[in-house]
Structure formats: C-alpha cells, structure tokens
Amino acid sequence: MPDTIDAESLKQYLADDPPAVVPLQIKPHFESLSDKEKLYAHHLSIACFAGSRIVLRQISPESEPIYDFIIALHKHSSGDYQALAKEAGLSQEDLDAYLNYTAQFLGNLGNYKSFGDSKFVPRIEPRQLKALATVSKQTLELFEQFKDTIYAGDDVGKLHLGYPGAGHTSTYYPDSPDITKEEIAGVSDFLESKGLLPENTRVRKIKGGFEVLIASALDNPSSDQRDLKESEWTLDDGKTVKLVFGDYAKEMDTIAHHIEKAKDYAGNENETKMTEEYAKSFRTGSLQAFKESQRYWIQDKGPEVESDIGFIETYRDPHGIRGEWEGFVAMVNKERTKAFGQLVESAPKYIPLLPWDSAFEKDKFLSPDFTSLEVLTFAGSGIPAGINIPNYDDIRQNFGFKNVSLGNVLSAKAPNESVPFIKDTDLAVYNKYRDPAFEVQVGIHELLGHGCGKLLQETSHGEYNFDIKNPPVSPISHKPISTYYKPGQTWGSAFGSIAASYEECRAECVAMALSCEFPILKLFGFGDGTEDIDGEAGDVLYAAYLSMARAGIAALEFWDPKSRKWGQAHMQARFSILRTFLNAGVEFCELEHKEKDLSDLTIRLERSKILSLGRPAVEDYLQKLHIYKSTADVDNATRLYEEITTVEPYYENYVRPTVLKKKTPRKVFVQANTVEKDGKVELREYEATPKGMIQSFADREYV
C-alpha cells in the first residue's frame, strides 16, 4: 500500500502564494551587439527554447498537457483573464491561485521544483479548475488528460522524482512503472560496455526486453551516422535491448534547423565547427558529435555571444547519467570579466596573506578561466547562478572547461522582496551593495578559494612532494606534521562524505578573509585601495559579512530534523561561518530578538570590528580547515566540522521554525524573446507578472 498524505504534510506541496516573478534584464547588453551577432543569438535562442517540450516530457507524464492547457486558455481569452474569470464564474482569489500556479509551472518547465525535485500543486480547487477548462472544447480535452495527476493524490512517493520501482515519478523511464533499479543499471552497464554514451537517452521496458530511446530528428539514421553500427542485442538472460531513434524528433528537427541558421552568422572558425557538430548530433543522435561540439566550444575563448546547448546536467535522472535538455545564450560582461582576470593575475600577491606558509601552498598557482555573463536566454527547468562545464572528464583534462557567473541572474530582484533578519538600519546599505559584494565573494571563492592550497602526499612508494626528513611545521600544533596522503589516496577518498561541504566552506572562508583586502575591492571598482571601512569599499565589505551571516541563518531550512543531516553542501558551510562570527564574541556579532518566538530575529554585526575581530576569527577557523585538508588529518577535520555544524536545540527549536515561516519563494524568471523583422532582430520584453510569463511562452509559436 502506498503511503497516504495528511492535510498538514500537503501544505508543503502547495504552489507558492504568490511566486517571486522577476525579470531577467538584458536590454543594454543585447543592444550593444552587431546585427550579425544579434542574428546568431536569435537563432541559437530559438534552438534553446525549441527544446521546452523535451524538458516537459522529461519531468512527468502530465507536464506537457498542463503546458498546452495554459497556452490554449491564454489564446482563448486573448490574455484577458478578468473576462475569462467572469466566463468561468471564478472569484479573484481563484483566478490568482490559477495564475500563481502557471508562473511557477512555466518557471520550472514542469510541475516539480527544479531545486528539490518535489511536486507542487495548484491552490485552486479541482471544481474551479474544471470550470476554467469548460470554456472551450480544446481546454476540456486537455484537462481530461491531467485532471487526476495535477493534484497531490494519495500516494506520497509520487510527489518526488526518483526510481519508478521505488514508487517515485520519472519519465526518463516512460511507460515503465515496474522497471527496477537493477534493470536500469543492467541496461546502462551494457550500453556503457558497448561505448554508447547515455545523456540523450531514455529507457522503456517492453515485453521481453528494453527499448533505448535516442533523441534525434532522424528516426532511422544510417549506420555510419550513428555512434554504434549495431542497434539490437540479446543479453545473457535472453532479454533484448534495442536502440530506437527519433525520440523528440519534431523538437530535435527545429533545434537542428535553427542551429544551422545560426552557423551562417558564426563569428569565427570555432563557432562554425561547433554549430556543425551540434546540428549533426541533434539530427542523428550521435553524442560523439556532441563531444566534438564541446571541444570547439572550449576553444571559443571570450566570444561576444556565449552559448552552450544539449543534454547536459544529470541531476534529475534517478540513475544520475541521463541529461536534462538545457540551452543558454548570453553576452559577456566585459568590465566584470576584466575584474576577475585582474584578480587571477594578482593571486600570487594575495595568497601569501592567508594564514599558512608556503609549505602548505602550491608551487605555482594554476589560473582558471572565468567569465561574467549576462543571460539573454536560458531554456530548461531552472536557471543556476553559475556554471562549470562540460561534464566530460576527458575534455576537462585535455581541453579545459569554462567557469561562468551569470550576472543578471544573481542580481534579479522581485519588486518588493522582503529581506528577513537584516536590521532596518542596515537595509539601505545591504540592498545597495549585496550584489557587488556577492560578485566579489563568488570571484574570490571560485578563483582563489578553490584554486589555492597544496595536498602533502607520498606520491608513490618512498616519493614525497615535501621534505619527509624535515617536514613542515603545523601552525596549529607548532610541531612537524605527522599525517599526509598515502599513494593512491585522494582528497575525496580520504574525507568521504564531508569532502564537498568542507571544501565549499574553506573556499567561502578564503573569500571572507580576502574581501577585507581593500586593493581587491578596488579591482571590482570600489574605493582607491586604501583601508577605509566607512567609505564605499567598506560598504561592500560590510554587505559581504552581513550576507554571509544571513545566509547562515537561512541555511537551517536545508537541515533535516528527522535525519539530523544537512541536505545542501553550501548551506552547511554557511551555517558554520555564522557560528564563527558568533564565536568571535558579542562585541562583533550577535543574534538579537525581543519576542519569545524569535519572530523579530535580526543580526547585529559591528562594522567597525570586521577587521579587528571578524577577519581574525575567520582566519583562525580557515587555518584549521586548510591545514587539516593539506595534511589528510581526517580525524581532526571531521571533529572540527561536525562540532561547528551540529544544530543545537536553540537553532533547531527556535531559529529554524522562524526561518521556515519567513522563507521566501524561489525566483522564477520572465525572459525576453527575440523577433526577426526584415533581416533585423528586435528584443521583445514582458512584464514581471504571471500574465507576462504566459505571454512570453505563448509568443514562442515554434514550441
């Protein structure tokens, strides 16, 4: 019997009321492109958005008919929702509940949250939704297809994405409710042994075996167009495995067509070759051609129009190998990118300021490539704030990868966004400088934080990358170090489950320490490089510390009281840094409240003490994190990290409930469209409302 759901638990699955609908601002960056670049961006944008139905079909069986219903209703009413409500006999409250749901649905391109993978359901009552559906024959037919699945139902398992065999939802395994985890693994391992990459596939269980559905415009590519000559096998247990081409054929054809059009406007040889390989991959289903496109993409350094497109991230496939469709088109923010470049160049000057000596530092700093982008188009189930791709290790090793931060995603704001836990007296400075502060923090975190530090190791038997006869002295114990990495041991294998969060924490602490360097703030355009805690550079630094403290409180949403575990690596790290601020003493930082239930909880952080108390406290913590990592001292590292990230009763019983009450909905973005008229491309923008969001999708006739 599946688990049923009670009314209290159901609340967490209700759609946001209201959702945070924000505009993705791009106009000045788009306008600065040449006509040719605009045409290149336009055709790539259509190719990205033309994959919208692929995403819908990858999320749940009901997502596509719900999408068609939203668009059909919009067209039926010509966007006049007041008249529509009147026609269907709906109250304003019912109409708002419907529109709020559509905004969240379109923002996630499906009815499961892109951050958390849980289903969200409309707040409008089923009979009111049916009343809306009865306004036309088409909407009623669509409603019949999803009326039983748009709501929560009585099976809790189905409210989460996961393995179908475990009772969860996944359309990476369509029409296969009884396919087991073992069967999925068996087919996947078999295809891997044949050398077929899985990112653009789905698997269907049929009588006597399995069909492997491959995304391609052609339903029967010739054997020399395919990655494998054969397409059918019999396994040891007598079951068959058959490759079936032409999954999403109509969509893949539109995508390939517009990529071929974009090729006519490519800016250089790498872009020409990249678009050729994309088109080949999307027409024939060849992932070897896709890998080839990524090699050219990596070599296309600093283009005016940056874009990547395909079956990329594998988070949502329960088996973790099949990619979700996504594509983005963006413009480089040259000023910000220049600041990142200068930060990398000056790394040799700033890394020695960190609290360890050269024995615990790389002999040579390896400078990564980092670009700040402004996004025109991001098609997929959600927009990240930064990207590090491609995910193919062999390409990363031999060709490299791109690190990008998405500036206008980071800075997007809802018009009257509330900011819990910040004092009224700090709000003006916080609101004005939190974006620049975050950009400085992200830059130092990614470039210097993850980039610094040496792992002391026995590289092979009897060979060391440090002087074993005269080992470095630990700044913590003041004695020569006694632990190090053994041959074959890696950072991940030694530190296991704490590795990811611990490393994020170390990089965040590097950012908090070095953002106190006024010459670094000057690189980003704040101050003249001299210490001035009360000037504009001081404002940015203060906003950075306030943001981190606030993030540490908000992080408690991602700690689960049942399992007593953190569900998100960055959040656990930020909580530990808040604790570090508080441990620096009440002279520096304190959580304040007058009400017993902490409903008025705010952060008091003394700006004048950041340099004298805040930075030393962070550096003391950072020194331990770093030296334990450097020397493979897993025992001390685990003790330190588990102790500081343990959620004590005060945080569990008082602070966390306040965080949950005040949590703000995750943003959904209204994106502009590009329209071609007489060989020129124009930008069409929409208002940041549910109606504007629906209009932006309705205008994409090709979806």
XYZ file of C-alpha atoms in Angstrom:
703
model
C 0.000 0.000 0.000
C 1.485 3.412 -0.869
C 1.830 5.935 1.967
C -1.134 8.317 2.104
C -0.784 12.012 2.784
C -2.260 14.057 5.630
C -3.522 17.634 5.365
C -0.587 19.122 7.298
C 2.047 17.436 5.085
C 0.123 18.501 1.992
C 0.787 22.183 2.769
C 4.458 21.879 1.820
C 3.433 20.798 -1.706
C 1.148 23.758 -2.418
C 2.286 26.197 -5.114
C 3.950 29.409 -3.891
C 1.462 32.111 -2.963
C 2.479 34.371 -4.618
C 5.587 33.200 -6.523
C 8.571 35.563 -6.833
C 8.299 36.511 -10.524
C 11.359 38.539 -11.578
C 12.522 39.993 -14.904
C 15.801 38.850 -16.450
C 17.192 42.252 -17.505
C 19.260 42.105 -20.697
C 18.400 45.045 -22.977
C 21.608 47.171 -22.835
C 23.829 44.100 -23.315
C 21.754 42.837 -26.257
C 21.610 46.278 -27.868
C 25.414 46.508 -27.871
C 25.696 43.527 -30.285
C 26.190 43.987 -34.029
C 23.333 42.989 -36.399
C 25.177 39.780 -37.311
C 25.714 38.867 -33.629
C 22.033 39.542 -32.926
C 21.030 37.099 -35.681
C 23.440 34.474 -34.277
C 21.964 34.971 -30.782
C 18.386 34.904 -32.170
C 18.664 31.534 -33.932
C 20.521 29.943 -31.005
C 17.811 31.236 -28.629
C 15.096 29.594 -30.726
C 17.123 26.351 -30.741
C 17.301 26.504 -26.910
C 13.599 27.218 -26.330
C 12.537 24.717 -29.028
C 13.608 22.059 -26.507
C 10.965 23.183 -23.970
C 8.715 20.185 -24.715
C 11.683 17.865 -24.222
C 12.068 19.198 -20.660
C 8.313 18.840 -20.024
C 8.427 15.216 -21.221
C 11.492 14.533 -19.077
C 9.723 15.648 -15.875
C 6.298 13.992 -15.637
C 3.603 12.473 -17.893
C 1.200 15.324 -17.067
C 3.604 18.263 -17.644
C 3.064 18.552 -21.408
C -0.779 18.571 -21.364
C -0.698 21.093 -18.461
C 1.584 23.330 -20.589
C -0.764 23.039 -23.587
C -3.731 23.846 -21.329
C -2.059 27.041 -20.039
C -1.269 28.236 -23.577
C -4.684 27.244 -25.012
C -6.530 29.087 -22.221
C -4.344 32.160 -22.795
C -5.134 32.154 -26.526
C -8.851 31.509 -25.949
C -9.077 34.570 -23.691
C -6.579 36.670 -25.729
C -4.840 37.230 -22.390
C -7.889 38.943 -20.787
C -8.023 36.960 -17.548
C -10.686 39.120 -15.887
C -13.073 38.304 -18.744
C -12.029 34.641 -18.536
C -12.783 34.513 -14.792
C -16.207 36.003 -15.465
C -16.902 33.496 -18.255
C -15.949 30.570 -15.973
C -17.625 32.024 -12.855
C -14.393 32.304 -10.844
C -13.603 34.650 -7.939
C -10.499 36.878 -7.980
C -8.943 34.526 -5.399
C -9.485 31.505 -7.686
C -8.026 33.370 -10.647
C -4.941 34.431 -8.651
C -4.413 30.832 -7.466
C -4.523 29.657 -11.097
C -2.149 32.369 -12.376
C 0.310 31.858 -9.498
C 0.454 28.154 -10.328
C 1.091 28.833 -14.026
C 4.003 31.188 -13.246
C 5.680 28.593 -11.038
C 4.938 25.843 -13.576
C 6.451 27.771 -16.512
C 9.399 28.922 -14.377
C 10.222 25.255 -13.628
C 9.051 23.977 -17.053
C 7.009 21.299 -15.335
C 5.160 20.556 -12.089
C 8.187 19.511 -9.970
C 10.536 22.068 -8.381
C 13.898 22.282 -10.138
C 15.563 22.844 -6.726
C 14.402 19.943 -4.569
C 12.566 17.748 -7.126
C 9.261 17.731 -5.224
C 5.864 18.237 -6.849
C 3.896 21.464 -6.368
C 0.124 21.522 -6.784
C -2.401 24.304 -7.525
C -4.229 26.049 -4.690
C -7.310 26.421 -6.908
C -9.986 23.801 -6.081
C -10.442 20.973 -8.637
C -14.025 22.040 -9.469
C -12.938 25.640 -10.123
C -10.123 24.417 -12.379
C -12.687 22.297 -14.228
C -14.909 25.381 -14.600
C -11.971 27.123 -16.310
C -11.473 24.093 -18.559
C -15.072 24.120 -19.791
C -14.652 27.439 -21.661
C -13.559 25.580 -24.833
C -13.592 22.082 -26.310
C -9.766 22.078 -26.612
C -9.106 23.072 -22.972
C -11.614 20.499 -21.713
C -9.918 17.710 -23.707
C -6.537 18.726 -22.276
C -7.971 18.938 -18.741
C -9.211 15.334 -19.053
C -5.611 14.226 -19.653
C -4.210 15.618 -16.369
C -7.170 16.113 -14.010
C -6.157 13.086 -11.898
C -2.432 13.865 -11.751
C -2.150 17.668 -11.359
C -3.121 17.401 -7.656
C -1.326 15.584 -4.842
C -3.346 12.350 -4.973
C -2.921 9.946 -2.090
C 0.496 8.458 -2.867
C 3.364 10.359 -1.193
C 6.013 8.574 -3.279
C 4.682 10.099 -6.495
C 5.251 13.610 -5.099
C 9.004 13.150 -5.611
C 11.177 12.381 -8.618
C 13.070 9.106 -8.310
C 13.196 5.458 -9.373
C 9.780 4.216 -10.630
C 10.435 0.856 -8.938
C 10.683 2.670 -5.585
C 7.268 4.273 -6.202
C 8.546 7.657 -7.409
C 7.995 9.583 -10.650
C 10.461 9.525 -13.557
C 9.788 9.950 -17.256
C 13.376 9.024 -18.095
C 11.768 5.546 -17.940
C 8.449 6.219 -19.762
C 5.505 3.787 -19.539
C 7.634 1.543 -17.285
C 6.162 1.729 -13.765
C 7.645 -1.641 -12.811
C 11.183 -1.161 -14.192
C 13.578 -1.888 -11.311
C 16.762 -0.100 -10.283
C 18.661 -3.313 -11.121
C 17.178 -3.453 -14.632
C 18.082 0.206 -15.249
C 21.625 -0.476 -14.021
C 21.853 -3.632 -16.181
C 20.858 -1.837 -19.394
C 23.063 1.166 -18.558
C 26.129 -1.008 -17.800
C 25.568 -2.990 -21.004
C 25.408 0.173 -23.144
C 28.496 1.516 -21.361
C 30.363 -1.711 -22.251
C 29.433 -1.030 -25.905
C 30.709 2.559 -25.626
C 27.314 4.253 -26.079
C 27.006 7.477 -24.053
C 23.703 7.803 -22.126
C 22.985 11.559 -21.830
C 20.430 11.806 -24.690
C 18.635 8.516 -23.959
C 15.553 7.255 -22.129
C 14.742 3.590 -21.390
C 11.379 1.885 -21.850
C 10.653 -1.611 -20.535
C 8.743 -3.730 -23.060
C 7.705 -7.374 -23.226
C 10.869 -9.445 -23.438
C 13.321 -6.579 -23.072
C 14.060 -2.870 -23.310
C 13.949 -0.032 -25.819
C 16.623 2.646 -25.550
C 15.071 5.857 -26.925
C 17.628 8.200 -28.504
C 16.890 11.905 -29.071
C 17.289 12.631 -32.794
C 15.493 14.349 -35.653
C 16.011 11.267 -37.869
C 14.130 8.132 -36.846
C 16.466 5.908 -38.886
C 19.967 7.387 -39.200
C 22.309 5.335 -41.403
C 24.799 3.086 -39.640
C 27.702 5.429 -40.479
C 25.838 8.394 -38.897
C 25.392 6.506 -35.617
C 27.835 6.051 -32.726
C 27.284 2.251 -32.897
C 26.832 0.270 -36.116
C 24.606 -2.331 -34.397
C 21.274 -1.425 -32.850
C 19.909 -4.635 -31.305
C 21.353 -7.191 -28.904
C 20.258 -10.153 -26.801
C 21.520 -10.169 -23.204
C 22.691 -13.270 -21.290
C 19.252 -13.621 -19.672
C 17.539 -13.741 -23.102
C 16.136 -10.179 -22.897
C 16.621 -7.873 -25.877
C 17.997 -4.338 -25.936
C 17.040 -2.260 -28.971
C 18.052 1.295 -29.913
C 15.061 3.338 -31.090
C 15.910 6.651 -32.783
C 13.653 9.686 -33.169
C 12.794 10.479 -29.539
C 11.543 14.120 -29.589
C 12.003 14.019 -33.420
C 9.916 17.152 -34.167
C 11.683 19.218 -31.489
C 15.153 17.965 -32.498
C 14.434 18.910 -36.112
C 13.510 22.507 -35.160
C 16.599 22.714 -32.940
C 18.966 21.440 -35.656
C 17.381 23.738 -38.271
C 17.958 26.895 -36.187
C 21.481 25.846 -35.253
C 22.218 25.525 -38.979
C 20.763 29.041 -39.468
C 22.955 30.340 -36.595
C 26.016 28.879 -38.354
C 25.549 31.458 -41.162
C 26.230 34.199 -38.582
C 29.063 32.483 -36.639
C 31.810 34.865 -35.552
C 34.817 32.579 -36.100
C 36.026 29.133 -37.181
C 35.413 27.537 -33.752
C 31.764 28.693 -33.764
C 31.291 27.402 -37.330
C 32.674 23.971 -36.410
C 30.778 23.920 -33.098
C 27.403 24.604 -34.769
C 28.123 21.959 -37.447
C 28.758 19.326 -34.771
C 25.686 20.400 -32.760
C 23.466 20.052 -35.845
C 24.973 16.647 -36.648
C 24.406 15.452 -33.064
C 20.806 16.667 -32.861
C 19.900 15.242 -36.293
C 21.498 11.798 -35.875
C 21.572 11.290 -32.090
C 25.384 10.989 -32.096
C 26.871 12.004 -28.735
C 30.377 11.654 -30.189
C 29.417 14.602 -32.443
C 28.156 16.415 -29.320
C 31.502 15.856 -27.553
C 33.204 17.249 -30.643
C 30.988 20.388 -30.382
C 32.135 20.825 -26.773
C 35.809 20.662 -27.792
C 35.251 23.552 -30.211
C 33.156 25.370 -27.568
C 36.019 25.238 -25.042
C 38.377 26.714 -27.629
C 36.000 29.599 -28.431
C 37.540 31.944 -25.845
C 35.785 35.200 -24.902
C 33.197 35.303 -27.715
C 30.719 38.225 -27.941
C 27.825 35.724 -27.784
C 28.383 32.740 -25.473
C 26.142 29.696 -25.754
C 26.004 26.031 -24.784
C 23.158 23.683 -25.605
C 22.248 19.997 -25.256
C 21.503 17.217 -22.760
C 23.798 18.482 -20.020
C 23.097 18.098 -16.289
C 22.192 14.640 -14.964
C 20.795 15.591 -11.520
C 17.172 14.642 -12.229
C 17.626 11.167 -13.640
C 17.438 8.960 -10.520
C 20.269 6.884 -12.033
C 22.350 10.062 -12.448
C 23.512 9.520 -16.050
C 20.768 10.842 -18.386
C 20.887 14.569 -19.135
C 18.095 17.132 -18.992
C 17.735 19.418 -22.024
C 19.068 22.921 -21.455
C 20.492 25.720 -23.506
C 21.645 29.265 -22.865
C 22.631 32.303 -24.903
C 24.433 35.151 -23.159
C 26.591 38.238 -23.644
C 29.938 38.721 -21.928
C 30.047 41.461 -19.277
C 33.480 42.778 -20.189
C 34.006 45.026 -17.144
C 33.240 42.273 -14.630
C 35.244 39.704 -16.592
C 38.214 42.095 -16.590
C 37.989 42.397 -12.786
C 38.016 38.587 -12.493
C 41.057 38.460 -14.804
C 42.936 41.009 -12.690
C 42.088 39.033 -9.550
C 43.640 35.895 -11.093
C 46.731 37.858 -12.179
C 47.220 39.230 -8.673
C 46.728 35.826 -6.974
C 50.487 35.422 -6.245
C 50.303 38.659 -4.235
C 47.206 37.738 -2.157
C 47.510 34.003 -1.491
C 50.584 34.530 0.772
C 48.370 36.704 3.041
C 46.344 33.599 4.007
C 47.117 32.038 7.424
C 49.651 29.347 6.399
C 53.162 29.412 4.972
C 54.407 28.361 1.544
C 54.905 24.722 2.610
C 51.087 24.317 2.515
C 50.675 26.119 -0.817
C 51.010 25.019 -4.454
C 54.400 25.801 -6.001
C 52.612 27.500 -8.888
C 49.074 28.945 -8.931
C 47.066 27.398 -11.796
C 44.903 30.198 -13.144
C 41.369 29.198 -14.171
C 39.321 30.890 -16.918
C 36.376 32.883 -15.504
C 33.762 34.923 -17.376
C 30.842 37.004 -16.166
C 27.830 36.628 -18.475
C 24.512 38.425 -18.871
C 21.842 35.917 -19.909
C 19.522 36.549 -22.855
C 18.026 33.033 -22.947
C 18.126 30.118 -20.530
C 15.858 27.236 -21.513
C 15.474 24.391 -19.042
C 13.869 23.645 -15.703
C 15.745 26.302 -13.718
C 18.499 28.897 -14.043
C 21.686 28.496 -11.982
C 23.800 31.432 -10.747
C 26.995 29.949 -12.150
C 28.107 27.094 -14.388
C 31.213 24.958 -14.658
C 31.061 22.709 -17.766
C 31.461 20.442 -19.741
C 30.950 17.408 -17.521
C 33.096 15.062 -19.645
C 36.306 14.400 -17.673
C 38.434 13.630 -20.739
C 37.542 17.022 -22.291
C 38.186 18.821 -18.974
C 41.632 17.186 -18.691
C 42.738 17.719 -22.299
C 40.908 20.848 -23.435
C 39.784 22.540 -20.204
C 36.414 23.888 -19.102
C 34.595 27.181 -18.672
C 33.743 28.807 -15.354
C 30.959 31.361 -15.770
C 28.955 33.501 -13.382
C 25.537 34.728 -14.567
C 25.415 38.381 -13.532
C 21.796 39.272 -14.287
C 20.586 36.052 -12.619
C 22.488 36.934 -9.432
C 21.111 40.482 -9.401
C 17.475 39.752 -10.370
C 15.049 41.067 -7.741
C 11.334 40.858 -7.156
C 9.899 44.410 -6.887
C 9.150 44.386 -3.128
C 11.269 41.492 -1.924
C 11.374 41.114 1.849
C 14.779 40.634 3.486
C 14.364 38.783 6.777
C 16.968 39.020 9.602
C 18.590 42.300 8.433
C 18.063 45.300 10.751
C 16.083 48.249 9.352
C 19.120 50.477 9.973
C 21.246 48.202 7.724
C 18.726 47.693 4.917
C 19.798 50.624 2.724
C 23.469 49.579 2.640
C 22.572 45.893 2.350
C 20.174 46.381 -0.575
C 22.535 48.714 -2.423
C 25.692 46.610 -2.077
C 24.694 42.954 -1.675
C 25.063 42.214 -5.426
C 28.554 43.715 -5.827
C 29.531 42.065 -2.509
C 28.281 38.718 -3.778
C 30.188 39.102 -7.049
C 33.428 39.842 -5.141
C 32.735 36.856 -2.886
C 31.983 34.490 -5.824
C 35.129 35.660 -7.637
C 37.473 35.106 -4.670
C 35.696 31.836 -3.733
C 35.982 30.286 -7.221
C 39.324 31.687 -8.345
C 41.483 31.897 -5.228
C 39.493 29.741 -2.770
C 39.211 26.523 -4.760
C 42.457 27.375 -6.563
C 44.752 27.602 -3.535
C 46.344 25.023 -1.272
C 48.643 22.023 -1.604
C 47.927 18.430 -0.614
C 51.019 16.967 1.079
C 51.388 13.438 -0.246
C 53.525 10.393 -0.717
C 53.111 10.416 -4.494
C 54.451 6.893 -4.987
C 56.252 4.483 -2.655
C 59.056 6.431 -0.953
C 58.490 9.578 -3.095
C 57.044 12.725 -1.453
C 56.036 16.198 -2.671
C 57.523 17.683 0.543
C 60.709 17.118 2.570
C 59.888 13.999 4.629
C 63.160 14.261 6.617
C 62.393 17.828 7.623
C 58.584 18.066 7.412
C 56.721 21.401 7.515
C 55.665 22.674 10.952
C 51.920 22.926 11.536
C 50.836 26.455 12.564
C 48.173 24.795 14.754
C 50.246 22.344 16.826
C 53.616 24.095 16.217
C 55.058 20.603 15.666
C 56.217 18.922 12.437
C 53.278 17.374 10.584
C 52.740 13.627 11.046
C 49.895 12.870 8.600
C 49.777 13.121 4.796
C 48.100 11.482 1.780
C 49.297 7.932 1.016
C 49.866 6.724 -2.583
C 46.563 6.492 -4.480
C 44.679 8.392 -1.778
C 42.769 11.479 -2.957
C 41.102 14.343 -1.105
C 37.674 12.825 -1.897
C 38.582 9.265 -0.911
C 40.170 10.391 2.383
C 37.461 12.825 3.511
C 34.457 10.947 2.122
C 31.009 12.355 2.863
C 32.213 15.662 4.395
C 34.556 16.475 1.468
C 32.176 18.554 -0.691
C 30.794 20.748 2.085
C 34.165 21.106 3.854
C 35.822 22.336 0.624
C 32.966 24.821 -0.040
C 33.478 26.098 3.499
C 37.228 26.514 3.012
C 36.643 28.487 -0.232
C 33.962 30.659 1.445
C 36.366 31.451 4.307
C 39.103 32.441 1.844
C 36.530 34.825 0.315
C 35.571 36.300 3.710
C 39.249 36.798 4.653
C 40.458 38.299 1.365
C 37.423 40.538 0.806
C 38.961 42.531 3.701
C 41.821 43.442 1.326
C 40.928 46.918 0.034
C 43.133 46.563 -3.108
C 40.931 43.580 -4.140
C 37.784 45.692 -3.624
C 39.438 48.319 -5.846
C 39.768 45.742 -8.696
C 35.963 45.486 -8.657
C 35.616 49.274 -8.780
C 35.199 50.154 -5.076
C 37.480 52.589 -3.272
C 41.086 53.537 -4.095
C 42.776 50.525 -2.471
C 43.470 52.169 0.906
C 41.787 50.885 4.064
C 38.527 52.784 4.550
C 35.873 50.879 6.488
C 33.473 53.852 6.351
C 33.719 54.522 2.585
C 32.088 52.734 -0.348
C 34.585 49.841 -0.272
C 33.700 49.468 3.430
C 30.004 49.335 2.449
C 30.744 46.408 0.097
C 32.745 44.602 2.795
C 30.017 45.171 5.409
C 27.349 43.894 2.965
C 29.502 40.794 2.314
C 29.709 39.952 6.044
C 26.002 40.689 6.615
C 25.066 38.495 3.617
C 27.128 35.607 4.919
C 25.585 35.878 8.397
C 22.090 35.996 6.883
C 22.868 33.017 4.626
C 23.998 31.126 7.734
C 20.588 31.630 9.372
C 18.608 30.886 6.187
C 20.693 27.694 5.748
C 18.694 25.993 8.520
C 15.898 25.386 6.008
C 18.196 22.763 4.434
C 18.863 20.873 7.679
C 16.529 17.948 8.279
C 15.495 17.331 11.917
C 14.482 13.711 11.171
C 17.789 12.511 9.750
C 19.721 15.284 11.579
C 21.637 15.871 8.348
C 22.392 18.788 6.040
C 20.895 18.395 2.561
C 22.958 21.071 0.822
C 26.762 21.416 0.886
C 26.980 25.239 0.638
C 24.315 25.713 3.314
C 26.125 23.597 5.906
C 29.272 25.641 5.187
C 27.494 28.979 5.618
C 25.970 27.918 8.930
C 29.472 27.131 10.239
C 30.704 30.592 9.187
C 27.790 32.263 11.003
C 28.830 30.254 14.110
C 32.403 31.509 13.614
C 31.166 35.126 13.570
C 29.177 34.499 16.762
C 32.169 32.779 18.398
C 34.179 35.967 17.821
C 32.123 37.404 20.695
C 29.168 39.728 21.304
C 31.467 42.690 20.613
C 31.402 41.547 16.968
C 28.207 39.648 16.208
C 25.001 38.586 17.965
C 21.526 37.335 17.044
C 19.024 39.714 18.672
C 15.296 39.435 19.405
C 12.713 40.724 21.904
C 9.903 38.279 21.130
C 9.910 34.834 22.757
C 9.170 33.081 19.432
C 12.090 34.890 17.711
C 9.701 36.354 15.116
C 11.722 39.621 15.242
C 15.135 37.927 14.968
C 17.866 40.159 13.445
C 21.653 40.132 13.068
C 23.795 42.712 14.866
C 27.227 42.789 13.256
C 29.656 45.575 14.189
C 31.063 47.113 11.037
C 33.927 48.784 12.919
C 35.104 45.387 14.247
C 35.223 43.411 10.946
C 38.977 43.937 10.557
C 39.919 43.577 14.235
C 37.576 40.716 15.301
C 35.728 39.290 12.273
C 38.675 38.587 9.972
C 40.908 37.049 12.715
C 38.052 34.700 13.766
C 37.521 33.608 10.138
C 41.274 33.140 9.622
C 41.608 31.057 12.782
C 38.858 28.715 11.507
C 40.250 28.781 7.941
C 43.739 27.873 9.149
C 42.409 24.690 10.779
C 40.241 23.788 7.763
C 43.202 24.286 5.437
C 45.967 22.551 7.409
C 43.767 19.522 8.179
C 42.914 19.271 4.468
C 46.546 19.745 3.400
C 47.816 17.033 5.728
C 44.980 14.482 5.334
C 44.183 14.874 9.048
C 40.708 13.376 8.676
C 40.100 12.829 12.420
C 40.691 16.430 13.482
C 38.922 17.787 10.394
C 35.813 15.676 10.993
C 35.714 16.580 14.689
C 36.053 20.305 13.914
C 33.459 20.352 11.128
C 30.862 18.150 12.769
C 31.061 20.109 16.004
C 30.603 23.535 14.401
C 27.792 22.375 12.089
C 25.847 20.463 14.759
C 22.421 22.064 15.063
C 21.900 22.596 18.792
C 18.436 22.794 20.429
C 18.320 26.617 20.270
C 18.819 26.583 16.484
C 16.550 23.568 15.984
C 13.618 24.616 18.177
C 13.663 28.420 17.888
C 15.697 29.700 14.936
C 14.730 27.060 12.326
C 10.925 27.447 12.759
C 11.378 31.225 12.263
C 13.429 30.576 9.105
C 10.677 28.318 7.715
C 7.982 30.923 8.471
C 9.954 33.692 6.764
C 11.378 31.756 3.828
C 10.923 33.493 0.500
C 9.755 31.601 -2.610
C 12.435 30.635 -5.118
C 12.574 33.104 -8.016
C 11.044 32.356 -11.418
C 12.361 34.398 -14.333
C 10.448 36.135 -17.113
C 12.717 36.121 -20.154
C 12.650 38.327 -23.228
C 12.159 36.905 -26.733
C 13.945 37.914 -29.917
C 11.931 38.575 -33.074
C 13.273 38.813 -36.632
C 11.810 41.530 -38.877
C 13.197 42.347 -42.341
C 16.544 40.720 -41.565
C 16.950 42.636 -38.273
C 16.427 41.257 -34.766
C 14.445 43.067 -32.061
C 14.112 42.315 -28.367
C 10.592 41.812 -27.006
C 10.292 42.239 -23.222
C 7.415 41.273 -20.885
C 6.125 42.470 -17.530
C 7.270 40.511 -14.478
C 3.857 39.009 -13.666
C 2.312 35.561 -14.195
C 0.476 37.002 -17.218
C 3.734 38.369 -18.682
C 5.344 34.945 -18.132
C 2.493 33.171 -20.008
C 2.639 35.720 -22.853
C 6.403 35.143 -23.277
C 5.751 31.409 -23.801
C 2.663 31.919 -25.985
C 4.791 34.088 -28.312
C 7.147 31.137 -28.918
C 4.921 29.626 -31.617
C 7.633 27.093 -32.536
C 7.449 25.312 -29.133
